[in-house]
Structure formats: C-alpha cells, structure tokens
Coordinates of C-alpha atoms in Angstrom, one line a residue:
X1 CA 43.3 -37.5 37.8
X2 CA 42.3 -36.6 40.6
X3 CA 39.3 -35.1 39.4
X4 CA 37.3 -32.4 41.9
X5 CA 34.5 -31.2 42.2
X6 CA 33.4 -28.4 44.2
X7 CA 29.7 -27.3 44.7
X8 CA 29.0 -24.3 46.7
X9 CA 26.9 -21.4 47.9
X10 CA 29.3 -20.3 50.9
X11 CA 31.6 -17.5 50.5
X12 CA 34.3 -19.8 49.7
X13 CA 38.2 -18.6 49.2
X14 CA 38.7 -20.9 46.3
X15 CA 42.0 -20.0 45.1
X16 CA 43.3 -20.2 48.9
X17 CA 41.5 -23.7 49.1
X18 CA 42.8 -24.9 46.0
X19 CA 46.5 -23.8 47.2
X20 CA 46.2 -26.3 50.1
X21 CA 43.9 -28.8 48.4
X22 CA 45.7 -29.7 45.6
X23 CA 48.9 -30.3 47.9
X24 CA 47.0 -32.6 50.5
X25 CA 45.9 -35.0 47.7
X26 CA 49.1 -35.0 46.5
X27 CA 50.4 -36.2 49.4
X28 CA 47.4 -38.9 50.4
X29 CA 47.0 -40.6 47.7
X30 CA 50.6 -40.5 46.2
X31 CA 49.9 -38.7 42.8
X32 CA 51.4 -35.4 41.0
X33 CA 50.6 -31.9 41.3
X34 CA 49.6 -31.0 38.0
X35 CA 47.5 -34.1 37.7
X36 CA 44.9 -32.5 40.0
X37 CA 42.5 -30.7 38.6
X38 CA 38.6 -28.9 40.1
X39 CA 36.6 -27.1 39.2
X40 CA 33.6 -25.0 41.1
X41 CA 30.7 -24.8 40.7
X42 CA 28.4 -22.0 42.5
X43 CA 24.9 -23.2 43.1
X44 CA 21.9 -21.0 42.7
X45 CA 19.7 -22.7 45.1
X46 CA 19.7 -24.7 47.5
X47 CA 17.1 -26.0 49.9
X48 CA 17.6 -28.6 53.2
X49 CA 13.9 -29.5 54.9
X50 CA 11.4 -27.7 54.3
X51 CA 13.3 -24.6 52.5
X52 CA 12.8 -22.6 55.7
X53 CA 16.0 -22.2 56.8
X54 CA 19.1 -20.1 55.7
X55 CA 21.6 -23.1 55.4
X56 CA 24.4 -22.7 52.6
X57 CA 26.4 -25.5 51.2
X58 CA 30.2 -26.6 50.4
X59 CA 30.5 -30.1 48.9
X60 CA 33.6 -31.9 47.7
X61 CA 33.8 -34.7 45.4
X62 CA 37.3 -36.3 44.2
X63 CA 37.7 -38.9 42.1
X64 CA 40.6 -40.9 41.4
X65 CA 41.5 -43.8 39.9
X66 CA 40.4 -47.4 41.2
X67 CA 42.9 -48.8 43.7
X68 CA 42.6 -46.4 46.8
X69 CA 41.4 -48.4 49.9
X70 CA 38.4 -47.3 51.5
X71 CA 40.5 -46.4 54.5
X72 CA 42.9 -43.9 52.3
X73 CA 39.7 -42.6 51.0
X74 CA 38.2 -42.1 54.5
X75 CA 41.4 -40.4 55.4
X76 CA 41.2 -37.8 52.4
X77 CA 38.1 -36.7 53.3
X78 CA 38.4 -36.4 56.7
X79 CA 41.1 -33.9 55.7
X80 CA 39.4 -32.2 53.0
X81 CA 37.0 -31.5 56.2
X82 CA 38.9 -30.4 58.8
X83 CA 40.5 -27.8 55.5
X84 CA 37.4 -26.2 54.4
X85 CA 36.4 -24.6 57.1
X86 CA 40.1 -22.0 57.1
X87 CA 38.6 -21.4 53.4
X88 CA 34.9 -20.0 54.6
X89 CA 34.3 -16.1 55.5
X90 CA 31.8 -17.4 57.9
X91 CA 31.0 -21.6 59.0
X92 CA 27.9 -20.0 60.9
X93 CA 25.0 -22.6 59.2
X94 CA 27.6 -24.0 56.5
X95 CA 27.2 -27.7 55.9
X96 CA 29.9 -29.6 54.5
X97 CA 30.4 -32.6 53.1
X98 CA 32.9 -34.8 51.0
X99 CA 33.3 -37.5 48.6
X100 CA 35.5 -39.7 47.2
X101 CA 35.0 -42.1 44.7
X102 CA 36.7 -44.6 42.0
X103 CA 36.3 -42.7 38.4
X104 CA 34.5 -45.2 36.1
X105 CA 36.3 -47.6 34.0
X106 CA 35.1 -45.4 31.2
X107 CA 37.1 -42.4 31.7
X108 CA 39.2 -41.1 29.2
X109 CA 41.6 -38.0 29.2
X110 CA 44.3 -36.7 26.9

C-alpha cells in the first residue's frame, strides 16, 4: 500500500515521475516509502469522441487503505495533477486524470 496505477499513451518520464510521486504520497497520506508501489501500463489505443482526434492519455489511480477522508484524497490528487504535467515531453492534447480509492476489504499482500 499504496498501490498505483498508471495508464498512458503520452511520452511520460516515468522514472522522473516516480522520483517525485512516491515522495508526495508519502508525505499526504502519512505512509512509508518503500510501501508505495506502481506500475505502468502503456496503452495501445485509445479513442475520446468519435476517434477523430489525436488526444493521448495519462491516468493515475492510487489505492490505499480505507481510512483517508475524502478531503485528503481530494488533496492527493489534486497534487498528483498539478505533478504530471513536469513529467510530459509535450501536454499539447494530453488529458489527465486521477483517482484515488479505498483498496477492497479483500486485499491481501505478503
């Protein structure tokens, strides 16, 4: 925990983003550095519309355990926004997005 996610199909510097990802969840949500963990995951396609236009994508999700208020999770995204956009070769027609969720009761690591 946290758990992230991160779908893309912008040139995304994702060793850079992780540098100051990881840190900035560490430091909202009161947890440990080596508890964070994401993974990427490039996206073939992706359409918005009609598939006309040229849009690419970079969408965050974190998940952490249940007991964040929806404020503290407001705030973590918000920041995750105002970072991604340092990360990107280019923000011309990138649309990004973030979010952040309770993990289900179900999960389970070791």
């Amino acid at each position: 925990m946290p758990q992230i996610t991160v779908d893309y199909t912008a040139p995304l510097e994702r060793r850079a983003f992780v540098a100051a990802l990881h840190p900035f969840v560490v430091k909202t949500v009161d947890t440990t550095l080596d508890a964070c963990k994401t993974r990427f995951r490039e996206v073939e396609e992706f359409l918005v519309g009609d598939g006309t236009a040229q849009d690419v994508i970079v969408h965050v999700e974190i998940a952490l355990l249940p007991g964040r208020s929806d404020e503290l999770k407001a705030q973590l995204a918000e920041g995750v926004l105002d970072l991604l956009p340092h990360y990107l070769w280019t923000t011309d027609g990138v649309r990004l997005s973030v979010e952040v969720r309770d993990l289900e009761p179900s999960y389970r690591k070791r």
